[in-house]
Amino acid sequence: MVLIWHGVDEIPTDFGPTAVTIGNFDGVHRGHQQVLATLKSTARHSGSRSVAVTFDPHPAQVHRPDTAPDLIMGIEDRLAAIAAHGVDAILVLHYTLAFAQQSAEEFVRGIFVDALRASHVVVGHDVRFGRGNSGDLATMEELGARFGFEVVVVEEFTEQAPAAEARAGTSLADGAAHPAHDPDDDAERRRCSSTWVREALDAGDVRTASEILGRTHMMHGEVVHGAARGRALGFPTANLAHDSVGHIPADGIYAGWLVDQSGTRWPAAISVGSNPTFAGVARQVEAHVIDRPDEAPEAFDLYGQRVAVEFVDRLRGMVAYRGPEALVDQMKLDVDQARRVLAGVGSGA
């Protein structure tokens, strides 16, 4: 069982020695996963316990709330994803402007040395910490020598960056293959980062986002009542509440999965956007479960459930149709295409 502490006061006084890493871990993408794997390996070989240190809220939300990027995942999903990689404990530090005023030395001494009794600190080359991000890798190594911990540096994790022309207008349903990955072609590789995941999602490229994340991108939220237009058209949808967590991808129609409260995964055609065929519709995320087992829509009740919606592939952009009949015809095509896509990838996350 992974221990989760919300503040240093919750850390047992006899806990340690530890191998520690630190980061925002938004998305817990493959770069983060490499850091966590190195953390576990370091802890195992040094006879210490592995601890991941993260922040809530995200520092960007504190320093620049008006321009901070949307988070890829909420804090609960982030903690679950970190825990899934087998660390012994996670320390969540409440991030405030006052907290950010600590010098690099004050932060390291208070968290790594005094609270966690760190024997090893696992970081990337680009680590920054302390007031104004004044601390860097050289600072960490200097403090390690002073306070008696070893700094383990993780090489950055890169992924093949797809050419724009290879991605534009293609989907798995079109029979399009992923661009060939040539590990020797460094010019086409890019460091895995939360920023890259957000860029891919904002472009609707959920396939690239999934490659960087190492799993399908998902949102979590409560199913709420909508305008019931989908039901009237024969395509009932589960509408996510507007306070759902997870980065919303670009407007369009996607193939994916809806995971209900019991953990059952249902194939789904997912709509993101304001549905321009109808005036005055707010932007929303709604999923139509494909081949649902009940003929009567009302017999398949997800209202009030907290569900996950996973995005596998983008089928098309959002288009305004001349009327409901044209929209229904397109929705039938979308469902057929989503069914083909999901049949090809299986139901694994």
Coordinates of C-alpha atoms in Angstrom, one line a residue:
M1 CA 0.0 0.0 0.0
V2 CA 1.3 3.4 -1.0
L3 CA 1.5 6.0 1.8
I4 CA 0.2 9.4 0.9
W5 CA 1.1 12.4 3.1
H6 CA -0.4 15.8 2.8
G7 CA 2.3 17.8 4.4
V8 CA 5.6 17.1 6.2
D9 CA 3.8 16.9 9.6
E10 CA 2.3 13.6 8.5
I11 CA 5.6 11.9 7.8
P12 CA 6.6 9.5 10.6
T13 CA 9.7 10.6 12.5
D14 CA 11.3 7.2 11.9
F15 CA 10.6 7.0 8.2
G16 CA 13.8 6.7 6.1
P17 CA 16.3 6.6 4.8
T18 CA 14.7 7.5 1.5
A19 CA 15.3 7.9 -2.2
V20 CA 13.4 11.0 -3.3
T21 CA 12.2 12.6 -6.5
I22 CA 10.3 15.8 -7.0
G23 CA 8.0 17.1 -9.8
N24 CA 4.6 18.4 -10.8
F25 CA 4.0 15.0 -12.5
D26 CA 1.0 16.4 -14.5
G27 CA -0.1 13.6 -16.7
V28 CA 2.5 11.1 -15.3
H29 CA 3.7 10.7 -18.9
R30 CA 6.5 8.3 -20.1
G31 CA 9.2 10.8 -19.0
H32 CA 7.8 10.9 -15.5
Q33 CA 7.5 7.1 -15.6
Q34 CA 11.2 6.8 -16.4
V35 CA 12.0 9.0 -13.4
L36 CA 9.8 6.9 -11.1
A37 CA 11.4 3.7 -12.4
T38 CA 14.8 5.1 -11.7
L39 CA 13.6 6.1 -8.2
K40 CA 12.4 2.6 -7.4
S41 CA 15.6 1.1 -8.7
T42 CA 17.7 3.5 -6.7
A43 CA 15.7 2.8 -3.5
R44 CA 16.0 -0.9 -4.0
H45 CA 19.8 -0.9 -4.5
S46 CA 20.4 1.5 -1.7
G47 CA 18.1 -0.2 0.8
S48 CA 16.0 2.9 1.2
R49 CA 12.3 3.7 0.6
S50 CA 11.1 5.5 -2.5
V51 CA 9.2 8.8 -2.1
A52 CA 7.7 11.0 -4.9
V53 CA 7.2 14.7 -3.8
T54 CA 4.6 16.7 -5.7
F55 CA 2.6 19.9 -5.3
D56 CA -1.0 20.8 -5.1
P57 CA -2.1 23.1 -6.6
H58 CA 0.2 23.2 -9.6
P59 CA 2.7 26.1 -9.1
A60 CA 1.5 27.7 -12.4
Q61 CA -2.0 28.0 -11.0
V62 CA -0.6 30.0 -8.0
H63 CA 1.9 32.2 -9.8
R64 CA -0.1 33.0 -12.9
P65 CA -3.7 31.8 -12.4
D66 CA -5.1 33.8 -15.4
T67 CA -2.7 32.1 -17.9
A68 CA -1.9 28.7 -16.2
P69 CA -2.4 25.8 -18.6
D70 CA -5.3 23.4 -18.1
L71 CA -4.1 20.4 -16.2
I72 CA -3.9 17.0 -17.9
M73 CA -5.4 15.3 -14.9
G74 CA -6.8 16.1 -11.5
I75 CA -4.8 15.6 -8.2
E76 CA -6.6 12.3 -7.4
D77 CA -5.8 10.8 -10.8
R78 CA -2.2 12.1 -10.5
L79 CA -1.7 10.4 -7.1
A80 CA -3.3 7.2 -8.4
A81 CA -1.0 7.2 -11.5
I82 CA 2.1 7.8 -9.4
A83 CA 1.1 5.1 -6.9
A84 CA 0.6 2.6 -9.8
H85 CA 4.3 2.8 -10.5
G86 CA 5.1 1.2 -7.1
V87 CA 6.6 4.0 -5.0
D88 CA 6.5 3.5 -1.2
A89 CA 5.1 7.0 -0.5
I90 CA 3.9 10.2 -2.0
L91 CA 4.4 13.6 -0.3
V92 CA 1.9 16.2 -1.4
L93 CA 3.0 19.7 -0.6
H94 CA 0.5 22.5 -0.5
Y95 CA 1.8 25.1 -2.8
T96 CA 1.3 28.8 -1.9
L97 CA 3.1 32.1 -2.6
A98 CA 4.6 31.9 0.9
F99 CA 5.9 28.4 0.4
A100 CA 7.5 29.5 -2.9
Q101 CA 9.6 32.1 -1.0
Q102 CA 11.9 29.4 0.4
S103 CA 15.4 29.5 -0.8
A104 CA 16.7 26.4 -2.7
E105 CA 18.7 25.4 0.4
E106 CA 15.8 25.9 2.8
F107 CA 13.6 23.8 0.6
V108 CA 16.1 20.9 0.3
R109 CA 17.1 21.0 4.0
G110 CA 13.5 21.1 5.2
I111 CA 12.0 18.5 2.9
F112 CA 14.7 16.2 1.7
V113 CA 17.1 16.2 4.7
D114 CA 15.0 16.9 7.9
A115 CA 11.7 15.4 6.9
L116 CA 12.6 12.5 4.6
R117 CA 16.2 11.7 5.6
A118 CA 17.1 11.4 1.9
S119 CA 20.1 9.3 1.0
H120 CA 19.5 9.7 -2.8
V121 CA 17.7 12.4 -4.8
V122 CA 16.6 11.4 -8.3
V123 CA 16.1 14.4 -10.7
G124 CA 16.3 15.3 -14.4
H125 CA 18.9 17.7 -16.0
D126 CA 16.3 20.5 -16.0
V127 CA 15.4 20.3 -12.3
R128 CA 14.5 23.7 -10.8
F129 CA 13.5 24.5 -7.2
G130 CA 13.6 27.2 -4.6
R131 CA 12.6 30.9 -4.7
G132 CA 12.4 32.1 -8.3
N133 CA 13.5 28.7 -9.5
S134 CA 17.0 29.7 -8.4
G135 CA 18.1 26.1 -7.7
D136 CA 19.2 23.9 -10.6
L137 CA 21.1 20.6 -11.0
A138 CA 24.4 22.2 -10.0
T139 CA 22.8 23.6 -6.8
M140 CA 21.3 20.2 -6.0
E141 CA 24.7 18.5 -6.4
E142 CA 26.3 21.1 -4.2
L143 CA 23.6 20.7 -1.5
G144 CA 23.9 16.9 -1.8
A145 CA 27.6 17.1 -1.0
R146 CA 26.9 19.3 1.9
F147 CA 24.0 17.4 3.4
G148 CA 25.1 13.9 2.6
F149 CA 22.8 12.7 -0.2
E150 CA 23.7 11.4 -3.6
V151 CA 22.1 13.0 -6.7
V152 CA 21.0 10.6 -9.4
V153 CA 20.4 12.2 -12.8
V154 CA 17.8 10.7 -15.2
E155 CA 18.4 11.1 -18.9
E156 CA 15.5 12.7 -20.7
F157 CA 12.9 10.5 -22.3
T158 CA 12.2 11.2 -26.0
E159 CA 9.5 10.1 -28.3
Q160 CA 9.2 10.2 -32.1
A161 CA 7.6 13.5 -33.1
P162 CA 5.1 12.9 -35.9
A163 CA 5.3 15.0 -39.0
A164 CA 2.4 17.4 -39.3
E165 CA 1.5 16.1 -42.7
A166 CA 1.5 12.5 -41.5
R167 CA -1.1 13.4 -38.8
A168 CA -3.3 15.8 -40.6
G169 CA -6.7 14.4 -41.5
T170 CA -5.9 10.8 -40.6
S171 CA -7.3 8.3 -38.1
L172 CA -7.0 4.7 -37.3
A173 CA -10.3 4.1 -39.1
D174 CA -8.8 5.4 -42.3
G175 CA -6.2 2.6 -42.1
A176 CA -3.4 5.1 -41.5
A177 CA -0.4 3.7 -39.8
H178 CA 1.6 5.7 -37.2
P179 CA 4.7 7.4 -38.7
A180 CA 7.6 5.0 -38.7
H181 CA 9.7 5.4 -35.5
D182 CA 13.4 5.5 -36.3
P183 CA 15.3 5.5 -33.0
D184 CA 18.4 6.8 -34.9
D185 CA 16.6 9.9 -36.2
D186 CA 17.3 12.3 -33.4
A187 CA 16.1 15.2 -35.4
E188 CA 12.6 13.9 -35.3
R189 CA 12.6 13.1 -31.6
R190 CA 11.2 15.3 -28.9
R191 CA 11.5 15.3 -25.1
C192 CA 8.3 13.9 -23.5
S193 CA 6.7 16.7 -21.5
S194 CA 3.3 17.8 -20.1
T195 CA 3.5 20.7 -22.6
W196 CA 3.7 18.4 -25.5
V197 CA 0.7 16.3 -24.2
R198 CA -1.4 19.5 -24.0
E199 CA -0.3 20.6 -27.4
A200 CA -1.4 17.3 -28.9
L201 CA -4.8 17.4 -27.1
D202 CA -5.4 21.0 -28.1
A203 CA -4.9 19.8 -31.7
G204 CA -7.2 16.9 -31.2
D205 CA -4.3 14.5 -31.7
V206 CA -5.2 12.1 -28.9
R207 CA -3.1 9.3 -30.5
T208 CA 0.1 11.3 -30.0
A209 CA -1.0 12.3 -26.5
S210 CA -1.5 8.6 -25.7
E211 CA 1.9 7.7 -27.0
I212 CA 3.5 10.3 -24.8
L213 CA 1.4 9.3 -21.8
G214 CA 1.8 5.6 -22.3
R215 CA -1.9 5.1 -22.0
T216 CA -5.1 6.7 -23.3
H217 CA -5.9 10.2 -22.2
M218 CA -9.0 10.4 -20.0
M219 CA -11.4 12.7 -18.2
H220 CA -13.4 12.0 -15.0
G221 CA -16.7 13.6 -14.2
E222 CA -20.3 13.1 -13.0
V223 CA -23.0 12.3 -15.6
V224 CA -25.6 15.0 -15.6
H225 CA -28.8 15.7 -17.5
G226 CA -28.4 17.6 -20.7
A227 CA -30.9 18.9 -23.3
A228 CA -31.7 15.3 -24.3
R229 CA -31.2 16.1 -28.0
G230 CA -29.1 12.9 -28.5
R231 CA -31.9 10.8 -27.0
A232 CA -34.5 12.4 -29.3
L233 CA -32.3 11.6 -32.3
G234 CA -31.8 8.0 -31.2
F235 CA -28.3 8.5 -29.9
P236 CA -28.5 9.0 -26.1
T237 CA -25.4 10.4 -24.5
A238 CA -23.8 10.6 -21.1
N239 CA -23.0 14.3 -20.5
L240 CA -20.1 15.1 -18.3
A241 CA -20.6 17.9 -15.7
H242 CA -18.7 21.1 -16.4
D243 CA -16.5 20.7 -13.4
S244 CA -15.1 17.4 -14.7
V245 CA -11.4 17.0 -14.4
G246 CA -8.9 16.3 -17.2
H247 CA -7.7 18.3 -20.2
I248 CA -10.5 18.6 -22.8
P249 CA -9.2 17.8 -26.3
A250 CA -10.1 19.9 -29.3
D251 CA -13.7 20.0 -30.5
G252 CA -14.6 17.0 -32.6
I253 CA -15.9 13.4 -32.6
Y254 CA -13.7 10.7 -31.1
A255 CA -13.7 6.9 -30.7
G256 CA -13.1 5.9 -27.1
W257 CA -14.4 4.2 -24.0
L258 CA -16.8 5.1 -21.2
V259 CA -15.9 3.4 -17.9
D260 CA -18.8 3.4 -15.5
Q261 CA -18.8 3.4 -11.7
S262 CA -18.6 -0.4 -11.5
G263 CA -15.5 -0.4 -13.7
T264 CA -17.3 -1.8 -16.8
R265 CA -15.8 -0.4 -20.0
W266 CA -18.2 0.5 -22.8
P267 CA -17.2 1.4 -26.4
A268 CA -18.3 4.9 -27.1
A269 CA -18.5 7.6 -29.7
I270 CA -17.5 10.9 -27.9
S271 CA -18.5 14.4 -28.9
V272 CA -16.5 17.4 -27.7
G273 CA -17.8 20.9 -28.5
S274 CA -20.9 23.0 -28.7
N275 CA -22.7 21.1 -31.4
P276 CA -23.0 23.9 -34.0
T277 CA -26.1 22.3 -35.6
F278 CA -28.1 23.7 -32.7
A279 CA -27.9 27.3 -31.5
G280 CA -27.1 28.3 -27.9
V281 CA -25.4 25.0 -26.9
A282 CA -22.5 25.3 -24.4
R283 CA -19.3 23.4 -25.0
Q284 CA -19.6 20.0 -23.5
V285 CA -18.2 16.4 -23.5
E286 CA -20.7 13.7 -24.1
A287 CA -20.3 10.0 -24.8
H288 CA -22.7 7.7 -26.7
V289 CA -22.3 4.1 -25.6
I290 CA -22.2 1.9 -28.7
D291 CA -24.1 -1.4 -28.8
R292 CA -25.5 -0.9 -25.3
P293 CA -27.3 -4.0 -24.0
D294 CA -30.7 -2.5 -23.4
E295 CA -33.0 -1.5 -26.2
A296 CA -34.7 1.1 -24.1
P297 CA -32.4 4.0 -23.4
E298 CA -34.0 4.7 -20.1
A299 CA -32.9 1.2 -18.9
F300 CA -29.3 2.2 -19.2
D301 CA -29.1 4.9 -16.5
L302 CA -25.7 6.5 -15.8
Y303 CA -27.1 9.7 -14.3
G304 CA -25.3 10.7 -11.1
Q305 CA -22.4 8.2 -11.7
R306 CA -18.8 9.4 -11.7
V307 CA -17.4 7.9 -14.9
A308 CA -14.2 8.0 -16.9
V309 CA -14.2 8.9 -20.6
E310 CA -11.1 7.7 -22.5
F311 CA -10.1 9.2 -25.9
V312 CA -8.6 6.7 -28.4
D313 CA -8.8 8.4 -31.8
R314 CA -10.3 11.5 -33.4
L315 CA -12.7 10.7 -36.2
R316 CA -13.5 14.2 -37.5
G317 CA -13.9 17.8 -36.5
M318 CA -17.1 19.5 -35.4
V319 CA -19.3 20.4 -38.3
A320 CA -22.6 22.3 -38.5
Y321 CA -25.3 20.4 -40.5
R322 CA -28.3 21.8 -42.2
G323 CA -30.7 20.0 -39.9
P324 CA -31.3 17.0 -37.6
E325 CA -31.7 14.5 -40.5
A326 CA -28.3 15.2 -41.9
L327 CA -26.8 15.1 -38.4
V328 CA -28.4 11.7 -37.7
D329 CA -26.9 10.3 -41.0
Q330 CA -23.5 11.5 -40.0
M331 CA -23.9 10.2 -36.4
K332 CA -24.6 6.7 -37.8
L333 CA -21.4 6.9 -39.8
D334 CA -19.5 8.1 -36.7
V335 CA -20.8 5.2 -34.7
D336 CA -19.8 2.7 -37.3
Q337 CA -16.3 4.3 -37.6
A338 CA -15.9 4.3 -33.9
R339 CA -16.9 0.7 -33.7
R340 CA -14.2 -0.2 -36.3
V341 CA -11.5 1.8 -34.5
L342 CA -12.2 0.2 -31.1
A343 CA -12.4 -3.3 -32.5
G344 CA -8.9 -2.8 -33.8
V345 CA -7.4 -1.6 -30.5
G346 CA -9.2 -3.8 -27.9
S347 CA -10.5 -2.6 -24.6
G348 CA -7.2 -2.2 -22.7
A349 CA -6.4 1.2 -21.4

